[in-house]
Amino acid sequence: MSHGVIDLGDVSADRHPLSGGTGRRRPAPYRPLLGVLAVVLAGLTGGAVHRGPPAPPTVIGAQLRDAMMVTDDRVFVVGDGQTVSAYALPDGRLLHRFQVDLPGTIFVVSETGPALLVSGQVDAGGAEATVAVAPGTDLVLWRRPARLLRVSRPAGLALLREQRPAGGADWHGVDVATGAVRWTAREPDRGFITLAGPTGEFPRLLVSVTESGSTEVRDAVTGVVVTRATVRMPHRQTDGGLPFWPLDDLLLVGDGGGTTAYTLPGLVRLWRSPEDLSTHWVQADCPGLCLLGWQGGLRVLDPATGALRWSHQRWTYVSQVGAYLVAGDEAGPQSQRRLYVVDPRTGRVHGDLGRWQMLGNPRADGTVLGIRPQSPGDEVRYALLDPAAGTIRLLGLAAPVTGDCQATPHALVCRRIDASIGIWRLG
């Protein structure tokens, strides 16, 4: 893919990319000219073509005070009296409506087979609870005084975190159907537990560590401790944090002199790097090890050796989409920020995707949804960005919306200016 600019914002039906000359010329035949213009426009937009008008959105009624939560295949609307309505995606069909006894803020709603799980506050003091309800009914299957963190549908398991009255927390693996506790892990008094695995998914492992470096690695489904070891830990930072990053198969521990990598789950010391982990955070969805500086800048390490592959001070965020990184920076106003296609092996810029914002997770075909709010106004363009091909497929215009939009594999879901919810199907 050659380096080029792909920006649909300046191409419209009432503007011609070609201007006429000053001399008199014989008029060209009308139909052949249309064919030539179509080819030119396709070339100017990097192959980005609007393929017919999109279907009108499906609209779900909602009030301004109602909360909206979106998963890959559901939209949940939390209304008055803590009434939860579940709608299917992408068609917007009402599936269930039920009430739940959680008078405070609801954090998350998740539907998984035999139960709908709702997690939120119980009172103004911050106490939390998770309630499981039988789909299509108000029947409470079980209730626990803990916050829902993740759900594994294949394992029928909910991961909950319960605050202890004296401080600290207990982590539980709970059977979704019955509420029975399959396993419990107690958080160390002078330490913490954290998750290892792909961002947003059910973790593969739980890693428990103390200030002294005593570390346990636990299987997140079975709760079995698979490894115990002591790793070298730095002195606690003044803000109370520790530069400690578990990934899918690596554990990174920083100290004043650099970073040490251990394998997961085995906790075998793998390599030592001079990189200062305390000044960076680790981007999980990235080929290699992507370290983003708190003040900007990206450093990409080889995960097998810790060697620096390349670095660039410009990038402040990156995401892997197919075989490439899509990178950007925070310079300038939001409406002027651009996305670039970057080779993850070399850092070389392959293309400029223009002034789009990525929304949602990358799709299986190597594309990602991009949105572009129109300013001024209440409209959002949406398109499929393909970094590998260097193309943008314009899908449509969502309007009138507030800009509160979320993407799923098959739909764009946005709050509309009247507080209702619009669902636009993706091609």
CSV table of C-alpha atoms in Angstrom, one decimal:
chain,number,residue,atom,x,y,z
A,1,MET,CA,0.0,0.0,0.0
A,2,SER,CA,1.5,3.3,-1.0
A,3,HIS,CA,1.4,6.4,1.2
A,4,GLY,CA,-1.6,8.5,0.4
A,5,VAL,CA,-4.3,10.7,1.8
A,6,ILE,CA,-7.8,9.3,2.2
A,7,ASP,CA,-10.3,12.0,3.3
A,8,LEU,CA,-13.9,11.9,2.4
A,9,GLY,CA,-14.8,15.1,4.2
A,10,ASP,CA,-14.2,17.3,1.1
A,11,VAL,CA,-15.9,15.2,-1.6
A,12,SER,CA,-19.6,15.9,-2.0
A,13,ALA,CA,-22.2,15.5,-4.7
A,14,ASP,CA,-22.4,19.3,-5.5
A,15,ARG,CA,-18.6,19.8,-6.0
A,16,HIS,CA,-16.6,18.7,-9.1
A,17,PRO,CA,-13.0,17.8,-8.6
A,18,LEU,CA,-12.2,18.9,-12.2
A,19,SER,CA,-12.6,22.5,-13.4
A,20,GLY,CA,-13.0,23.5,-17.0
A,21,GLY,CA,-10.4,25.3,-19.1
A,22,THR,CA,-10.5,28.8,-20.5
A,23,GLY,CA,-10.7,27.8,-24.2
A,24,ARG,CA,-13.7,26.6,-26.1
A,25,ARG,CA,-13.8,22.9,-26.6
A,26,ARG,CA,-16.2,20.5,-28.3
A,27,PRO,CA,-18.7,19.2,-25.7
A,28,ALA,CA,-17.9,15.7,-24.5
A,29,PRO,CA,-20.6,13.0,-24.8
A,30,TYR,CA,-22.6,13.0,-21.5
A,31,ARG,CA,-22.6,9.3,-20.6
A,32,PRO,CA,-18.9,8.6,-21.2
A,33,LEU,CA,-18.1,11.8,-19.1
A,34,LEU,CA,-20.0,10.4,-16.2
A,35,GLY,CA,-18.0,7.2,-16.4
A,36,VAL,CA,-14.7,9.1,-16.4
A,37,LEU,CA,-15.8,11.2,-13.4
A,38,ALA,CA,-16.8,8.1,-11.5
A,39,VAL,CA,-13.3,6.6,-12.0
A,40,VAL,CA,-11.7,9.9,-11.0
A,41,LEU,CA,-13.8,10.2,-7.8
A,42,ALA,CA,-13.0,6.6,-6.9
A,43,GLY,CA,-9.3,7.4,-7.2
A,44,LEU,CA,-9.5,10.6,-5.3
A,45,THR,CA,-11.2,8.9,-2.3
A,46,GLY,CA,-9.0,5.8,-2.2
A,47,GLY,CA,-11.8,3.6,-3.4
A,48,ALA,CA,-14.2,4.9,-0.7
A,49,VAL,CA,-17.7,4.6,-2.2
A,50,HIS,CA,-21.1,5.2,-0.7
A,51,ARG,CA,-22.9,2.1,-1.8
A,52,GLY,CA,-26.5,3.2,-1.9
A,53,PRO,CA,-28.6,4.9,0.8
A,54,PRO,CA,-28.5,3.1,4.2
A,55,ALA,CA,-31.7,1.8,5.8
A,56,PRO,CA,-33.3,4.3,8.2
A,57,PRO,CA,-32.5,3.7,11.8
A,58,THR,CA,-34.5,1.7,14.3
A,59,VAL,CA,-35.5,4.0,17.1
A,60,ILE,CA,-36.0,2.9,20.8
A,61,GLY,CA,-37.9,5.3,23.0
A,62,ALA,CA,-36.0,6.6,26.0
A,63,GLN,CA,-36.0,9.5,28.5
A,64,LEU,CA,-33.0,11.8,29.1
A,65,ARG,CA,-32.5,10.3,32.6
A,66,ASP,CA,-32.4,6.8,31.3
A,67,ALA,CA,-29.1,5.0,31.0
A,68,MET,CA,-28.0,3.1,27.9
A,69,MET,CA,-25.6,0.1,27.9
A,70,VAL,CA,-24.5,-1.7,24.8
A,71,THR,CA,-23.0,-5.1,24.3
A,72,ASP,CA,-22.2,-6.9,21.0
A,73,ASP,CA,-25.8,-8.2,20.7
A,74,ARG,CA,-27.9,-6.2,23.1
A,75,VAL,CA,-29.0,-2.7,24.1
A,76,PHE,CA,-30.1,-2.3,27.7
A,77,VAL,CA,-32.0,0.7,28.8
A,78,VAL,CA,-32.3,1.4,32.5
A,79,GLY,CA,-35.4,3.6,33.3
A,80,ASP,CA,-37.5,4.7,36.1
A,81,GLY,CA,-38.0,2.4,39.1
A,82,GLN,CA,-34.8,0.6,37.9
A,83,THR,CA,-36.7,-1.0,35.1
A,84,VAL,CA,-34.3,-2.7,32.7
A,85,SER,CA,-35.3,-3.2,29.0
A,86,ALA,CA,-33.3,-5.5,26.8
A,87,TYR,CA,-33.3,-5.0,23.0
A,88,ALA,CA,-31.7,-7.3,20.4
A,89,LEU,CA,-29.1,-6.0,18.0
A,90,PRO,CA,-29.1,-5.1,15.2
A,91,ASP,CA,-32.9,-5.2,14.8
A,92,GLY,CA,-33.9,-3.4,18.0
A,93,ARG,CA,-36.6,-5.9,19.1
A,94,LEU,CA,-37.7,-5.8,22.7
A,95,LEU,CA,-36.7,-9.0,24.3
A,96,HIS,CA,-37.2,-8.6,28.1
A,97,ARG,CA,-38.3,-5.9,30.6
A,98,PHE,CA,-37.9,-6.4,34.3
A,99,GLN,CA,-37.3,-4.5,37.5
A,100,VAL,CA,-34.3,-5.0,39.8
A,101,ASP,CA,-33.8,-4.0,43.4
A,102,LEU,CA,-30.7,-1.8,43.1
A,103,PRO,CA,-31.7,1.7,44.1
A,104,GLY,CA,-28.3,3.3,43.2
A,105,THR,CA,-26.4,3.6,40.0
A,106,ILE,CA,-26.3,0.5,37.8
A,107,PHE,CA,-22.8,-0.2,36.5
A,108,VAL,CA,-23.4,-3.1,34.1
A,109,VAL,CA,-26.0,-5.4,32.6
A,110,SER,CA,-25.0,-8.7,31.0
A,111,GLU,CA,-27.2,-11.4,29.5
A,112,THR,CA,-25.6,-14.9,29.4
A,113,GLY,CA,-27.7,-17.9,28.8
A,114,PRO,CA,-29.8,-18.8,31.9
A,115,ALA,CA,-29.6,-15.3,33.6
A,116,LEU,CA,-29.5,-11.6,33.2
A,117,LEU,CA,-26.9,-10.1,35.5
A,118,VAL,CA,-27.3,-6.6,36.8
A,119,SER,CA,-24.6,-5.0,39.0
A,120,GLY,CA,-24.8,-1.6,40.8
A,121,GLN,CA,-25.0,0.4,44.0
A,122,VAL,CA,-27.2,-0.6,46.9
A,123,ASP,CA,-27.1,2.6,48.9
A,124,ALA,CA,-25.5,6.1,49.1
A,125,GLY,CA,-22.6,4.6,51.1
A,126,GLY,CA,-21.2,2.8,48.1
A,127,ALA,CA,-22.2,-0.7,48.9
A,128,GLU,CA,-22.5,-2.9,45.8
A,129,ALA,CA,-24.5,-5.9,44.7
A,130,THR,CA,-25.0,-8.2,41.7
A,131,VAL,CA,-28.5,-9.6,41.0
A,132,ALA,CA,-29.3,-12.5,38.6
A,133,VAL,CA,-32.7,-12.5,37.0
A,134,ALA,CA,-34.4,-15.2,34.9
A,135,PRO,CA,-34.8,-13.8,31.4
A,136,GLY,CA,-38.4,-12.7,30.6
A,137,THR,CA,-39.4,-12.5,34.3
A,138,ASP,CA,-38.8,-10.6,37.5
A,139,LEU,CA,-37.7,-13.8,39.2
A,140,VAL,CA,-34.4,-13.2,41.2
A,141,LEU,CA,-32.2,-16.3,40.8
A,142,TRP,CA,-29.5,-15.1,43.2
A,143,ARG,CA,-27.9,-12.0,44.7
A,144,ARG,CA,-24.4,-11.3,46.0
A,145,PRO,CA,-22.9,-8.2,47.7
A,146,ALA,CA,-20.2,-7.8,45.0
A,147,ARG,CA,-19.5,-6.0,41.8
A,148,LEU,CA,-19.7,-7.9,38.5
A,149,LEU,CA,-16.4,-7.7,36.5
A,150,ARG,CA,-16.5,-10.2,33.7
A,151,VAL,CA,-18.7,-13.1,32.5
A,152,SER,CA,-17.5,-16.2,30.7
A,153,ARG,CA,-20.4,-17.6,28.6
A,154,PRO,CA,-18.6,-20.9,27.7
A,155,ALA,CA,-17.8,-21.6,31.4
A,156,GLY,CA,-21.1,-20.2,32.8
A,157,LEU,CA,-19.0,-18.2,35.2
A,158,ALA,CA,-19.3,-14.7,36.6
A,159,LEU,CA,-16.2,-13.0,38.1
A,160,LEU,CA,-17.2,-10.8,41.1
A,161,ARG,CA,-15.2,-8.6,43.4
A,162,GLU,CA,-16.5,-8.2,47.0
A,163,GLN,CA,-15.2,-5.4,49.3
A,164,ARG,CA,-14.4,-6.5,52.8
A,165,PRO,CA,-15.6,-4.3,55.7
A,166,ALA,CA,-12.1,-3.9,57.1
A,167,GLY,CA,-10.6,-3.2,53.7
A,168,GLY,CA,-9.3,-5.2,50.8
A,169,ALA,CA,-11.5,-7.5,48.7
A,170,ASP,CA,-12.4,-11.1,47.9
A,171,TRP,CA,-12.7,-12.3,44.3
A,172,HIS,CA,-15.2,-15.0,43.5
A,173,GLY,CA,-15.9,-17.2,40.6
A,174,VAL,CA,-19.7,-17.7,40.7
A,175,ASP,CA,-21.9,-20.0,38.8
A,176,VAL,CA,-24.2,-17.9,36.5
A,177,ALA,CA,-27.2,-20.2,36.8
A,178,THR,CA,-27.2,-20.9,40.5
A,179,GLY,CA,-25.0,-18.2,42.2
A,180,ALA,CA,-22.9,-21.0,43.8
A,181,VAL,CA,-19.4,-19.9,44.5
A,182,ARG,CA,-17.0,-22.1,42.7
A,183,TRP,CA,-13.8,-20.5,44.1
A,184,THR,CA,-12.6,-17.5,46.1
A,185,ALA,CA,-9.3,-15.7,46.1
A,186,ARG,CA,-8.5,-13.3,48.9
A,187,GLU,CA,-6.7,-10.1,47.9
A,188,PRO,CA,-3.5,-9.6,49.9
A,189,ASP,CA,-3.7,-7.1,52.7
A,190,ARG,CA,-0.5,-5.4,51.4
A,191,GLY,CA,-1.0,-6.1,47.7
A,192,PHE,CA,-3.6,-6.5,45.0
A,193,ILE,CA,-5.1,-8.9,42.4
A,194,THR,CA,-5.2,-8.0,38.7
A,195,LEU,CA,-6.4,-9.6,35.5
A,196,ALA,CA,-4.3,-11.0,32.7
A,197,GLY,CA,-5.7,-11.5,29.2
A,198,PRO,CA,-7.2,-9.7,26.2
A,199,THR,CA,-8.7,-6.3,27.1
A,200,GLY,CA,-12.5,-6.5,27.8
A,201,GLU,CA,-12.7,-10.3,27.7
A,202,PHE,CA,-12.9,-12.8,30.4
A,203,PRO,CA,-9.4,-13.1,31.8
A,204,ARG,CA,-7.2,-16.2,31.3
A,205,LEU,CA,-5.4,-15.6,34.6
A,206,LEU,CA,-5.6,-13.7,37.9
A,207,VAL,CA,-2.3,-12.5,39.3
A,208,SER,CA,-2.0,-11.8,43.0
A,209,VAL,CA,1.1,-9.9,44.2
A,210,THR,CA,2.3,-8.4,47.5
A,211,GLU,CA,4.6,-5.5,48.2
A,212,SER,CA,7.4,-8.0,49.0
A,213,GLY,CA,7.0,-9.7,45.5
A,214,SER,CA,5.2,-12.9,46.7
A,215,THR,CA,3.1,-13.7,43.6
A,216,GLU,CA,0.4,-16.2,42.8
A,217,VAL,CA,-1.0,-17.0,39.3
A,218,ARG,CA,-4.5,-18.5,39.3
A,219,ASP,CA,-6.6,-20.0,36.5
A,220,ALA,CA,-9.5,-17.6,36.2
A,221,VAL,CA,-12.0,-20.3,35.3
A,222,THR,CA,-11.1,-23.0,37.8
A,223,GLY,CA,-9.6,-20.9,40.5
A,224,VAL,CA,-6.7,-23.3,40.8
A,225,VAL,CA,-3.3,-21.7,41.7
A,226,VAL,CA,-0.9,-22.8,39.0
A,227,THR,CA,2.3,-21.0,40.0
A,228,ARG,CA,3.7,-19.4,43.2
A,229,ALA,CA,7.0,-17.5,43.1
A,230,THR,CA,8.7,-14.3,44.3
A,231,VAL,CA,9.5,-11.6,41.8
A,232,ARG,CA,11.6,-8.6,42.4
A,233,MET,CA,9.4,-5.6,43.2
A,234,PRO,CA,10.3,-1.9,43.2
A,235,HIS,CA,9.6,0.4,46.1
A,236,ARG,CA,6.0,1.7,46.1
A,237,GLN,CA,5.6,4.9,44.2
A,238,THR,CA,4.6,8.1,46.1
A,239,ASP,CA,1.1,7.9,44.5
A,240,GLY,CA,0.7,4.4,45.9
A,241,GLY,CA,1.0,2.6,42.5
A,242,LEU,CA,3.3,-0.1,41.3
A,243,PRO,CA,4.6,-0.4,37.7
A,244,PHE,CA,3.2,-3.9,37.3
A,245,TRP,CA,1.6,-5.0,34.1
A,246,PRO,CA,0.2,-8.5,33.5
A,247,LEU,CA,-0.6,-9.2,29.8
A,248,ASP,CA,-1.7,-12.5,28.2
A,249,ASP,CA,1.5,-14.4,28.5
A,250,LEU,CA,3.9,-11.8,30.1
A,251,LEU,CA,4.3,-10.1,33.4
A,252,LEU,CA,6.2,-6.8,33.3
A,253,VAL,CA,7.6,-5.4,36.6
A,254,GLY,CA,9.3,-2.0,36.6
A,255,ASP,CA,11.8,-0.6,39.0
A,256,GLY,CA,14.1,2.4,39.1
A,257,GLY,CA,16.6,0.8,36.8
A,258,GLY,CA,14.3,-0.7,34.1
A,259,THR,CA,11.8,-3.4,33.5
A,260,THR,CA,11.9,-7.2,34.0
A,261,ALA,CA,9.7,-9.6,32.1
A,262,TYR,CA,8.4,-12.9,33.4
A,263,THR,CA,6.5,-15.6,31.6
A,264,LEU,CA,2.8,-16.3,32.5
A,265,PRO,CA,1.8,-18.5,34.0
A,266,GLY,CA,5.2,-19.9,34.9
A,267,LEU,CA,6.8,-16.7,36.3
A,268,VAL,CA,10.2,-17.6,34.7
A,269,ARG,CA,12.4,-14.5,34.3
A,270,LEU,CA,12.6,-13.9,30.5
A,271,TRP,CA,14.5,-10.6,29.9
A,272,ARG,CA,15.6,-7.3,31.4
A,273,SER,CA,15.2,-4.0,29.6
A,274,PRO,CA,16.4,-0.4,30.5
A,275,GLU,CA,12.9,0.9,29.7
A,276,ASP,CA,11.3,2.9,32.5
A,277,LEU,CA,7.8,1.3,32.9
A,278,SER,CA,6.8,3.9,35.6
A,279,THR,CA,6.6,6.6,32.9
A,280,HIS,CA,4.6,4.5,30.5
A,281,TRP,CA,1.4,2.4,30.3
A,282,VAL,CA,1.3,-0.8,28.2
A,283,GLN,CA,-1.2,-1.0,25.3
A,284,ALA,CA,-2.6,-4.5,25.4
A,285,ASP,CA,-4.1,-4.8,21.9
A,286,CYS,CA,-0.9,-4.3,20.1
A,287,PRO,CA,1.6,-6.5,18.3
A,288,GLY,CA,4.8,-6.5,20.2
A,289,LEU,CA,4.9,-4.5,23.5
A,290,CYS,CA,3.6,-1.0,22.9
A,291,LEU,CA,4.6,1.4,25.7
A,292,LEU,CA,2.8,4.7,25.6
A,293,GLY,CA,4.3,7.6,27.6
A,294,TRP,CA,2.1,9.5,30.0
A,295,GLN,CA,3.3,12.7,28.2
A,296,GLY,CA,3.0,11.2,24.7
A,297,GLY,CA,5.3,9.1,22.6
A,298,LEU,CA,5.3,5.4,21.7
A,299,ARG,CA,8.0,2.8,22.2
A,300,VAL,CA,7.6,-0.7,20.7
A,301,LEU,CA,9.6,-3.6,22.2
A,302,ASP,CA,10.1,-7.2,21.0
A,303,PRO,CA,8.1,-9.3,23.5
A,304,ALA,CA,10.6,-12.2,23.2
A,305,THR,CA,13.8,-10.2,24.0
A,306,GLY,CA,12.7,-6.8,25.3
A,307,ALA,CA,14.8,-5.1,22.6
A,308,LEU,CA,13.5,-1.8,21.3
A,309,ARG,CA,12.1,-2.2,17.7
A,310,TRP,CA,11.2,1.4,17.1
A,311,SER,CA,9.9,4.6,18.7
A,312,HIS,CA,8.1,7.7,17.8
A,313,GLN,CA,7.3,10.8,19.9
A,314,ARG,CA,4.2,11.8,17.8
A,315,TRP,CA,1.8,9.0,18.7
A,316,THR,CA,-0.4,9.2,21.8
A,317,TYR,CA,-2.7,6.3,21.0
A,318,VAL,CA,-2.5,3.2,18.8
A,319,SER,CA,-4.7,0.2,18.1
A,320,GLN,CA,-4.1,-3.0,16.1
A,321,VAL,CA,-6.5,-3.4,13.2
A,322,GLY,CA,-5.7,-6.4,11.1
A,323,ALA,CA,-2.0,-6.5,10.2
A,324,TYR,CA,-1.4,-2.8,10.9
A,325,LEU,CA,-1.5,-0.2,13.7
A,326,VAL,CA,-3.8,2.7,13.5
A,327,ALA,CA,-2.2,5.6,15.3
A,328,GLY,CA,-3.0,9.2,16.2
A,329,ASP,CA,-2.0,12.1,18.4
A,330,GLU,CA,-3.8,14.6,20.6
A,331,ALA,CA,-2.5,17.7,18.9
A,332,GLY,CA,-5.1,20.3,17.8
A,333,PRO,CA,-8.9,20.2,18.2
A,334,GLN,CA,-10.7,16.9,18.1
A,335,SER,CA,-12.3,17.7,14.7
A,336,GLN,CA,-8.8,18.1,13.1
A,337,ARG,CA,-7.1,15.0,14.4
A,338,ARG,CA,-6.2,12.4,11.9
A,339,LEU,CA,-5.6,8.6,11.9
A,340,TYR,CA,-2.5,7.1,10.3
A,341,VAL,CA,-1.7,3.5,9.2
A,342,VAL,CA,1.6,2.3,10.7
A,343,ASP,CA,3.7,-0.8,10.1
A,344,PRO,CA,4.0,-2.4,13.6
A,345,ARG,CA,7.4,-4.0,12.7
A,346,THR,CA,9.2,-0.8,11.6
A,347,GLY,CA,7.1,2.2,12.6
A,348,ARG,CA,6.9,3.3,8.9
A,349,VAL,CA,3.7,5.3,8.1
A,350,HIS,CA,1.9,3.6,5.2
A,351,GLY,CA,-1.1,5.9,4.9
A,352,ASP,CA,-3.3,8.7,6.2
A,353,LEU,CA,-6.9,7.7,6.9
A,354,GLY,CA,-8.0,11.3,7.4
A,355,ARG,CA,-10.0,13.0,10.2
A,356,TRP,CA,-11.9,10.0,11.6
A,357,GLN,CA,-12.3,8.6,15.1
A,358,MET,CA,-12.2,4.8,15.6
A,359,LEU,CA,-15.2,3.4,17.4
A,360,GLY,CA,-15.6,-0.1,18.8
A,361,ASN,CA,-13.3,-3.1,18.4
A,362,PRO,CA,-11.7,-4.1,15.1
A,363,ARG,CA,-13.8,-6.4,13.0
A,364,ALA,CA,-12.8,-10.0,11.9
A,365,ASP,CA,-12.3,-8.8,8.3
A,366,GLY,CA,-9.6,-6.3,9.3
A,367,THR,CA,-11.8,-3.2,9.2
A,368,VAL,CA,-12.9,-0.9,12.0
A,369,LEU,CA,-15.8,1.5,12.3
A,370,GLY,CA,-14.9,5.2,12.0
A,371,ILE,CA,-17.1,8.1,12.9
A,372,ARG,CA,-16.8,11.8,12.0
A,373,PRO,CA,-19.0,14.3,13.8
A,374,GLN,CA,-20.1,17.1,11.6
A,375,SER,CA,-19.5,20.6,13.0
A,376,PRO,CA,-21.6,22.5,13.6
A,377,GLY,CA,-24.5,20.2,13.7
A,378,ASP,CA,-26.0,17.0,15.2
A,379,GLU,CA,-24.8,14.6,12.5
A,380,VAL,CA,-22.2,11.8,12.5
A,381,ARG,CA,-20.8,10.2,9.4
A,382,TYR,CA,-19.9,6.6,9.8
A,383,ALA,CA,-17.7,4.4,7.6
A,384,LEU,CA,-15.6,1.2,7.6
A,385,LEU,CA,-11.9,1.9,7.6
A,386,ASP,CA,-9.6,-0.7,6.0
A,387,PRO,CA,-6.0,0.0,6.9
A,388,ALA,CA,-4.6,-2.8,4.8
A,389,ALA,CA,-6.3,-1.8,1.6
A,390,GLY,CA,-6.1,1.9,2.3
A,391,THR,CA,-9.8,2.4,1.7
A,392,ILE,CA,-12.8,3.9,3.4
A,393,ARG,CA,-16.3,2.7,2.7
A,394,LEU,CA,-18.7,5.4,3.6
A,395,LEU,CA,-21.9,3.8,5.1
A,396,GLY,CA,-24.1,6.7,6.0
A,397,LEU,CA,-25.0,9.6,8.2
A,398,ALA,CA,-26.5,9.2,11.6
A,399,ALA,CA,-28.8,12.2,12.5
A,400,PRO,CA,-29.9,13.8,14.6
A,401,VAL,CA,-27.6,12.5,17.4
A,402,THR,CA,-25.8,13.9,20.4
A,403,GLY,CA,-22.5,12.2,19.7
A,404,ASP,CA,-22.9,9.6,22.4
A,405,CYS,CA,-22.4,6.6,20.1
A,406,GLN,CA,-21.2,3.0,20.5
A,407,ALA,CA,-20.3,0.4,17.9
A,408,THR,CA,-20.9,-3.3,17.8
A,409,PRO,CA,-19.9,-5.8,15.0
A,410,HIS,CA,-23.3,-5.2,13.3
A,411,ALA,CA,-24.6,-1.8,14.4
A,412,LEU,CA,-23.9,1.8,15.3
A,413,VAL,CA,-26.0,2.8,18.4
A,414,CYS,CA,-26.3,6.5,19.2
A,415,ARG,CA,-28.4,8.7,21.6
A,416,ARG,CA,-30.5,11.1,19.6
A,417,ILE,CA,-31.1,14.7,20.5
A,418,ASP,CA,-34.6,13.8,21.9
A,419,ALA,CA,-32.9,11.2,24.2
A,420,SER,CA,-34.3,8.3,22.2
A,421,ILE,CA,-31.8,5.6,20.9
A,422,GLY,CA,-31.1,5.1,17.2
A,423,ILE,CA,-29.7,1.8,15.7
A,424,TRP,CA,-28.1,2.0,12.3
A,425,ARG,CA,-27.2,-1.3,10.7
A,426,LEU,CA,-23.7,-1.7,9.4
A,427,GLY,CA,-23.0,-3.2,6.0
